[in-house]
Coordinates of C-alpha atoms in Angstrom, one line a residue:
X1 CA -163.7 -74.9 9.9
X2 CA -164.2 -78.4 11.3
X3 CA -161.9 -81.0 9.8
X4 CA -163.1 -84.6 9.4
X5 CA -161.2 -86.4 12.1
X6 CA -161.5 -88.8 15.1
X7 CA -162.5 -86.9 18.2
X8 CA -161.0 -87.6 21.6
X9 CA -163.2 -88.9 24.3
X10 CA -164.4 -87.6 27.5
X11 CA -163.2 -85.4 30.3
X12 CA -159.7 -84.8 31.6
X13 CA -157.6 -87.8 32.0
X14 CA -157.5 -87.5 35.8
X15 CA -161.2 -88.4 35.7
X16 CA -160.6 -91.6 33.7
X17 CA -161.8 -94.1 36.2
X18 CA -161.3 -97.8 35.8
X19 CA -165.0 -98.8 35.5
X20 CA -168.5 -97.6 34.7
X21 CA -170.4 -98.0 37.9
X22 CA -173.6 -96.0 38.1
X23 CA -175.5 -94.5 41.0
X24 CA -177.5 -97.8 40.6
X25 CA -174.9 -100.5 40.3
X26 CA -175.9 -104.1 40.9
X27 CA -174.1 -107.3 40.7
X28 CA -176.8 -109.9 39.9
X29 CA -175.5 -113.5 40.3
X30 CA -176.9 -116.9 39.6
X31 CA -175.9 -120.1 41.4
X32 CA -174.0 -122.6 39.3
X33 CA -172.3 -125.9 40.0
X34 CA -170.1 -125.6 36.9
X35 CA -167.4 -123.7 38.5
X36 CA -165.9 -121.3 35.9
X37 CA -168.1 -118.3 35.1
X38 CA -168.0 -115.5 32.5
X39 CA -168.6 -112.0 33.8
X40 CA -170.3 -109.4 31.7
X41 CA -171.0 -105.8 32.5
X42 CA -174.2 -104.2 31.2
X43 CA -175.0 -100.5 31.4
X44 CA -177.9 -98.2 30.4
X45 CA -179.5 -94.9 31.1
X46 CA -182.8 -94.5 33.0
X47 CA -184.3 -94.4 36.4
X48 CA -184.9 -96.8 39.2
X49 CA -188.1 -98.3 37.8
X50 CA -186.3 -99.2 34.5
X51 CA -183.5 -100.6 36.6
X52 CA -185.7 -102.8 38.7
X53 CA -187.4 -104.3 35.6
X54 CA -184.2 -104.7 33.7
X55 CA -182.5 -106.4 36.6
X56 CA -185.4 -108.9 36.8
X57 CA -184.8 -109.7 33.1
X58 CA -181.0 -110.1 33.8
X59 CA -181.7 -112.5 36.7
X60 CA -183.8 -114.6 34.3
X61 CA -181.0 -114.6 31.8
X62 CA -178.6 -115.9 34.4
X63 CA -181.0 -118.6 35.5
X64 CA -181.0 -119.8 31.9
X65 CA -177.3 -119.2 31.5
X66 CA -175.8 -120.2 34.9
X67 CA -172.2 -120.0 33.6
X68 CA -172.6 -116.2 33.1
X69 CA -172.6 -113.5 35.7
X70 CA -173.9 -110.0 34.8
X71 CA -173.0 -106.9 36.6
X72 CA -175.4 -104.0 35.9
X73 CA -175.2 -100.2 36.3
X74 CA -177.4 -97.3 35.2
X75 CA -177.3 -93.5 35.1
X76 CA -179.6 -90.6 34.3
X77 CA -179.4 -89.6 30.6
X78 CA -176.9 -86.7 30.9
X79 CA -174.4 -88.4 33.2
X80 CA -174.6 -91.7 31.3
X81 CA -172.8 -90.2 28.3
X82 CA -170.3 -88.5 30.5
X83 CA -169.5 -91.7 32.4
X84 CA -169.4 -93.8 29.2
X85 CA -166.8 -91.3 27.9
X86 CA -164.7 -91.6 31.0
X87 CA -164.8 -95.4 30.8
X88 CA -163.8 -95.3 27.2
X89 CA -160.6 -93.4 28.1
X90 CA -159.6 -96.4 30.2
X91 CA -160.7 -98.9 27.6
X92 CA -163.2 -100.2 30.1
X93 CA -166.5 -99.7 28.3
X94 CA -169.2 -102.3 29.5
X95 CA -169.5 -105.4 27.4
X96 CA -173.1 -104.5 26.5
X97 CA -174.6 -101.0 26.8
X98 CA -177.4 -98.8 25.5
X99 CA -176.5 -96.5 22.7
X100 CA -178.3 -94.8 19.8
X101 CA -176.8 -95.2 16.3
X102 CA -177.0 -91.9 14.5
X103 CA -177.4 -89.7 17.6
X104 CA -174.9 -86.9 18.2
X105 CA -174.2 -88.1 21.8
X106 CA -173.3 -91.6 20.5
X107 CA -171.2 -90.5 17.4
X108 CA -168.1 -90.1 19.5
X109 CA -168.1 -93.8 20.3
X110 CA -168.6 -94.7 16.7
X111 CA -165.8 -92.4 15.7
X112 CA -163.5 -93.9 18.4
X113 CA -164.0 -97.5 17.2
X114 CA -165.3 -98.9 20.4
X115 CA -168.6 -100.2 19.0
X116 CA -168.4 -103.8 17.9
X117 CA -170.0 -104.8 14.5
X118 CA -172.7 -107.4 15.2
X119 CA -172.9 -108.9 11.7
X120 CA -170.8 -112.0 12.5
X121 CA -172.9 -112.9 15.5
X122 CA -176.1 -112.6 13.4
X123 CA -174.6 -114.7 10.6
X124 CA -173.5 -117.3 13.2
X125 CA -177.1 -117.5 14.6
X126 CA -176.0 -116.2 18.0
X127 CA -178.3 -113.1 17.6
X128 CA -181.6 -113.7 16.0
X129 CA -183.1 -110.8 14.0
X130 CA -185.7 -112.7 12.1
X131 CA -188.6 -111.1 14.0
X132 CA -187.3 -107.5 13.6
X133 CA -188.3 -105.5 10.6
X134 CA -185.7 -104.7 7.9
X135 CA -186.2 -100.9 8.4
X136 CA -185.4 -101.2 12.1
X137 CA -182.3 -103.4 11.5
X138 CA -181.1 -100.9 8.9
X139 CA -181.2 -98.0 11.4
X140 CA -178.4 -99.8 13.3
X141 CA -176.2 -100.0 10.3
X142 CA -173.3 -97.6 9.3
X143 CA -171.6 -98.1 6.0
X144 CA -173.2 -101.5 5.6
X145 CA -172.1 -102.9 9.0
X146 CA -174.6 -103.5 11.9
X147 CA -173.5 -101.7 15.1
X148 CA -176.7 -101.8 17.2
X149 CA -180.0 -103.6 17.5
X150 CA -183.3 -102.0 18.6
X151 CA -184.2 -102.5 22.3
X152 CA -187.7 -101.2 21.5
X153 CA -189.5 -99.0 19.1
X154 CA -190.9 -95.6 20.0
X155 CA -192.5 -92.5 18.5
X156 CA -192.9 -88.9 19.6
X157 CA -196.4 -88.0 20.5
X158 CA -198.1 -84.7 21.5
X159 CA -199.4 -85.0 25.0
X160 CA -202.5 -82.8 25.9
X161 CA -204.5 -82.1 29.0
X162 CA -208.2 -82.5 28.2
X163 CA -209.2 -80.5 31.3
X164 CA -207.3 -77.5 30.0
X165 CA -208.9 -77.8 26.6
X166 CA -212.3 -77.9 28.2
X167 CA -211.5 -74.7 30.1
X168 CA -210.5 -73.0 26.8
X169 CA -213.6 -74.4 25.0
X170 CA -211.4 -76.1 22.5
X171 CA -211.7 -79.5 20.8
X172 CA -208.7 -81.8 20.8
X173 CA -207.9 -82.7 17.2
X174 CA -208.2 -86.4 17.0
X175 CA -205.6 -86.8 14.2
X176 CA -203.3 -84.1 15.6
X177 CA -203.1 -80.5 14.4
X178 CA -203.0 -79.9 10.7
X179 CA -200.1 -77.5 11.0
X180 CA -197.9 -75.7 13.5
X181 CA -199.8 -72.5 12.7
X182 CA -203.1 -74.2 13.8
X183 CA -201.4 -75.3 17.0
X184 CA -200.1 -71.8 17.7
X185 CA -203.7 -70.4 17.4
X186 CA -204.9 -72.8 20.1
X187 CA -201.8 -72.1 22.3
X188 CA -202.9 -68.5 22.6
X189 CA -206.3 -69.6 23.9
X190 CA -204.8 -72.3 26.1
X191 CA -202.6 -69.7 27.8
X192 CA -205.6 -67.9 29.0
X193 CA -207.1 -71.1 30.3
X194 CA -204.1 -72.3 32.2
X195 CA -203.2 -68.8 33.6
X196 CA -199.5 -69.5 33.1
X197 CA -198.1 -71.2 30.0
X198 CA -199.9 -72.9 27.1
X199 CA -197.2 -75.6 26.5
X200 CA -194.1 -77.0 28.0
X201 CA -190.9 -76.1 26.1
X202 CA -191.0 -79.1 23.7
X203 CA -189.7 -76.9 20.8
X204 CA -186.1 -77.7 21.6
X205 CA -183.3 -79.3 19.7
X206 CA -182.7 -82.1 22.2
X207 CA -186.3 -83.2 22.2
X208 CA -186.2 -84.4 18.5
X209 CA -188.7 -81.8 17.5
X210 CA -186.2 -80.0 15.3
X211 CA -185.4 -83.3 13.6
X212 CA -189.1 -83.7 12.9
X213 CA -189.3 -80.1 11.6
X214 CA -186.4 -80.7 9.3
X215 CA -188.0 -83.9 7.9
X216 CA -191.2 -81.9 7.2
X217 CA -189.1 -79.6 5.0
X218 CA -187.5 -82.5 3.2
X219 CA -184.2 -82.1 5.1
X220 CA -182.2 -83.7 7.9
X221 CA -180.4 -82.4 11.0
X222 CA -177.2 -84.2 10.0
X223 CA -176.0 -84.9 6.5
X224 CA -175.1 -88.5 5.8
X225 CA -172.5 -87.5 3.2
X226 CA -171.1 -84.4 1.4
X227 CA -169.0 -81.4 2.3
X228 CA -171.1 -80.3 5.3
X229 CA -172.1 -82.1 8.5
X230 CA -175.5 -80.5 8.6
X231 CA -178.4 -81.3 6.3
X232 CA -180.7 -78.3 7.1
X233 CA -181.1 -75.0 5.3
X234 CA -180.9 -71.5 6.7
X235 CA -184.7 -70.9 6.2
X236 CA -185.5 -74.2 8.0
X237 CA -183.3 -73.3 11.0
X238 CA -184.4 -69.7 11.2
X239 CA -188.1 -70.4 10.9
X240 CA -187.9 -72.9 13.7
X241 CA -186.1 -70.7 16.1
X242 CA -188.1 -67.6 15.3
X243 CA -191.2 -69.6 16.3
X244 CA -189.5 -70.7 19.5
X245 CA -188.5 -67.1 20.4
X246 CA -192.0 -65.8 19.6
X247 CA -193.6 -68.4 21.8
X248 CA -191.3 -67.6 24.6
X249 CA -191.8 -63.8 24.2
X250 CA -195.6 -64.3 24.3
X251 CA -195.5 -66.6 27.3
X252 CA -196.8 -69.6 25.4
X253 CA -193.9 -71.6 26.7
X254 CA -191.8 -71.1 29.9
X255 CA -188.7 -68.9 29.9
X256 CA -185.7 -70.8 28.8
X257 CA -184.1 -71.0 32.3
X258 CA -187.4 -72.4 33.8
X259 CA -187.7 -75.2 31.2
X260 CA -184.0 -76.1 31.5
X261 CA -184.4 -76.4 35.3
X262 CA -187.1 -79.1 34.9
X263 CA -186.0 -82.5 36.1
X264 CA -188.2 -85.4 35.0
X265 CA -192.0 -85.8 34.4
X266 CA -192.9 -84.8 38.0
X267 CA -191.3 -81.4 37.4
X268 CA -192.9 -80.8 34.0
X269 CA -195.4 -77.9 33.6
X270 CA -198.1 -80.1 32.1
X271 CA -197.9 -82.4 35.2
X272 CA -198.1 -79.3 37.5
X273 CA -201.2 -78.0 35.7
X274 CA -199.3 -75.0 34.3
X275 CA -199.5 -76.0 30.7
X276 CA -201.8 -78.0 28.4
X277 CA -199.4 -79.4 25.7
X278 CA -196.1 -81.2 25.5
X279 CA -194.3 -83.6 23.2
X280 CA -192.9 -86.7 24.7
X281 CA -191.5 -90.2 23.8
X282 CA -194.8 -92.2 23.7
X283 CA -193.2 -94.9 25.9
X284 CA -193.0 -92.3 28.7
X285 CA -196.8 -91.7 28.8
X286 CA -197.4 -93.7 32.0
X287 CA -194.7 -91.6 33.8
X288 CA -196.4 -88.4 32.9
X289 CA -200.0 -89.6 33.5
X290 CA -199.1 -91.1 36.9
X291 CA -197.3 -88.0 38.0
X292 CA -200.2 -85.7 36.8
X293 CA -202.8 -87.9 38.5
X294 CA -205.3 -86.8 35.8
X295 CA -206.4 -87.8 32.3
X296 CA -203.9 -87.0 29.6
X297 CA -204.2 -87.9 25.9
X298 CA -201.7 -88.5 23.1
X299 CA -202.2 -87.3 19.6
X300 CA -199.9 -87.1 16.5
X301 CA -197.5 -84.3 16.0
X302 CA -198.6 -81.2 14.0
X303 CA -198.8 -81.9 10.3
X304 CA -198.2 -85.6 10.7
X305 CA -201.1 -86.7 8.4
X306 CA -200.1 -84.5 5.5
X307 CA -196.6 -86.1 5.0
X308 CA -194.2 -88.8 6.0
X309 CA -192.1 -86.9 8.5
X310 CA -193.2 -89.0 11.4
X311 CA -190.7 -91.6 12.7
X312 CA -191.3 -94.8 14.5
X313 CA -187.6 -95.7 15.1
X314 CA -185.7 -97.7 17.6
X315 CA -186.1 -96.1 21.0
X316 CA -182.5 -97.0 21.6
X317 CA -180.0 -99.6 20.5
X318 CA -178.2 -102.4 22.3
X319 CA -174.5 -102.3 21.5
X320 CA -171.4 -104.4 22.2
X321 CA -168.0 -103.0 23.2
X322 CA -165.3 -103.8 20.6
X323 CA -163.0 -104.1 23.7
X324 CA -165.1 -106.9 25.3
X325 CA -163.2 -110.0 26.1
X326 CA -166.4 -112.0 26.3
X327 CA -168.1 -111.2 23.0
X328 CA -170.0 -114.5 22.5
X329 CA -171.5 -114.2 26.0
X330 CA -172.3 -110.5 25.2
X331 CA -174.1 -111.6 22.0
X332 CA -176.1 -114.1 23.9
X333 CA -177.3 -111.3 26.4
X334 CA -178.2 -109.0 23.5
X335 CA -180.2 -111.8 21.8
X336 CA -182.0 -112.6 25.0
X337 CA -183.0 -109.1 25.9
X338 CA -184.4 -108.5 22.4
X339 CA -186.1 -111.9 21.8
X340 CA -187.0 -113.6 25.0
X341 CA -190.7 -113.3 25.6
X342 CA -190.6 -113.8 29.3
X343 CA -187.9 -111.2 29.7
X344 CA -189.8 -108.6 27.6
X345 CA -192.9 -109.2 29.8
X346 CA -190.7 -108.4 32.8
X347 CA -189.5 -105.2 31.2
X348 CA -193.1 -104.1 30.4
X349 CA -192.3 -102.2 27.2
X350 CA -190.9 -99.4 29.3
X351 CA -188.3 -98.7 26.6
X352 CA -191.0 -98.7 23.9
X353 CA -192.8 -101.5 22.2
X354 CA -190.6 -104.6 21.7
X355 CA -188.7 -104.6 18.4
X356 CA -189.3 -108.3 18.1
X357 CA -192.8 -109.0 16.6
X358 CA -192.9 -112.3 18.5
X359 CA -192.1 -110.7 21.8
X360 CA -194.6 -108.0 21.3
X361 CA -197.4 -110.4 20.3
X362 CA -196.7 -112.4 23.4
X363 CA -197.1 -109.3 25.6
X364 CA -200.2 -107.7 24.0
X365 CA -202.8 -109.8 25.9
X366 CA -201.4 -108.6 29.2
X367 CA -201.1 -104.9 28.4
X368 CA -202.5 -102.4 30.9
X369 CA -204.5 -99.3 29.8
X370 CA -201.4 -97.1 29.6
X371 CA -199.5 -99.7 27.5
X372 CA -202.5 -100.0 25.2
X373 CA -202.5 -96.2 24.7
X374 CA -198.8 -96.3 23.8
X375 CA -199.5 -99.2 21.4
X376 CA -202.4 -97.3 19.8
X377 CA -200.4 -94.1 19.1
X378 CA -197.4 -96.1 17.9
X379 CA -199.6 -98.0 15.4
X380 CA -201.3 -94.7 14.3
X381 CA -197.9 -93.1 13.8
X382 CA -196.8 -96.0 11.6
X383 CA -199.5 -95.0 9.1
X384 CA -197.8 -91.7 8.4
X385 CA -194.2 -92.6 9.0
X386 CA -191.1 -93.1 6.9
X387 CA -187.6 -94.6 7.6
X388 CA -185.4 -92.8 10.1
X389 CA -182.6 -90.5 8.8
X390 CA -179.4 -92.1 7.7
X391 CA -176.6 -92.1 10.3
X392 CA -174.6 -89.0 10.6
X393 CA -171.0 -88.5 9.5
X394 CA -168.0 -88.6 11.8
X395 CA -167.9 -85.3 13.8
X396 CA -171.6 -84.7 14.3
X397 CA -171.3 -84.9 18.1
X398 CA -169.4 -81.6 18.1
X399 CA -172.1 -80.1 15.9
X400 CA -174.8 -81.2 18.2
X401 CA -173.1 -79.5 21.1
X402 CA -172.8 -76.3 19.0
X403 CA -176.5 -76.3 18.1
X404 CA -177.3 -76.7 21.8
X405 CA -175.0 -73.8 22.6
X406 CA -176.5 -71.5 20.0
X407 CA -180.0 -72.5 21.0
X408 CA -179.3 -71.1 24.5
X409 CA -177.7 -68.0 23.1
X410 CA -180.7 -67.4 20.8
X411 CA -183.1 -67.7 23.7
X412 CA -181.1 -65.3 25.8
X413 CA -181.1 -62.9 22.8
X414 CA -177.3 -63.0 22.6
X415 CA -177.5 -63.9 18.9
X416 CA -180.2 -63.9 16.2
X417 CA -181.2 -67.2 14.6
X418 CA -179.6 -66.0 11.4
X419 CA -176.3 -65.4 13.1
X420 CA -176.5 -68.7 14.8
X421 CA -177.1 -70.5 11.6
X422 CA -174.1 -68.9 9.9
X423 CA -171.8 -69.9 12.7
X424 CA -173.1 -73.5 12.8
X425 CA -172.9 -73.8 9.0
X426 CA -169.3 -72.6 8.9
X427 CA -168.2 -75.0 11.7
X428 CA -170.0 -77.9 9.9
X429 CA -168.0 -77.5 6.7
X430 CA -165.6 -80.3 5.9
X431 CA -162.3 -79.6 4.3

């Protein structure tokens, strides 16, 4: 059984480097005649395009705050968490960094006490949250304290290829599929039209689809309290993975090893014309559409209009290190990135629509077609959404890894979904 405890960070101590410097590290400096300067480090996950836009915003921050120097670094998603863990072993976490309150990957940092509560900076007026909805602010709270502020809002959308639907003589449901069963019926027909797969493998734990599935059943992936770290039942888990295995066996989605080898939108089957359906963060629409070089459309997830399982949460959170020696300057950077209208225009809603209503309103007149599509599906999703799940308890990061491990074993027929559930449920028990 898993005992409730604080988990150790990271990799072997020999890897504990003294800094978090990404494959895209940049020191962006502003000229100042004042002499003494404060240096901040700011890190995030993402690609070069996000880095270019973010660095422009950082340069603007330093123009307006010439006494502060910001050093930036960025990583791909997977190595970001690994390197943040390594930095934490040396008490050298960046002053400001991207996180996700409530996510399994991030829970280890909450458990380790390296995330600074932001309440005092809000109360002092150093961080302005007046233009952010109460629900979004609440997502960044744990046990009543605010640990992260939304760097954007996002929703999951079903991405479909109209040309493939036309080949299969199918209509795209404007409000999304009524159910997963209705989607599966069309996937069988779409497989014939594509000649390969009907859909990319979006039915995976890491893609947040299992979280949506649990919410449709009135459950959660993680329990916010109680004697178990998980909030889903055996039937919910087994039904989800039996569907995934069935789809793989019938060739409706790629084999597990094929989907796991994909690396970014350019490598996705819907972009390569090998499938007709995917589920993506809506903010990534432009990346998929540009890579596919053809029309793609976004619709709501299956069953969205018949309940309130849809989420329009923070796409990620801006967090401060509890070890930072320059917390007031870090608070100033967080406030700027969230609220400054010019900075948000430079970042082009690539992380999702701005969380600040004022920043979003300032940007809307200049939105391009892709941004308008993201805005439209986000607004549509809001109609059928409810608040995001409450943050998980300490220890959920290990359970996340276990679910991922058992998903792989299920797909390779090493265990059945029932056996996987029993193992996960036992490990999730708290003494």
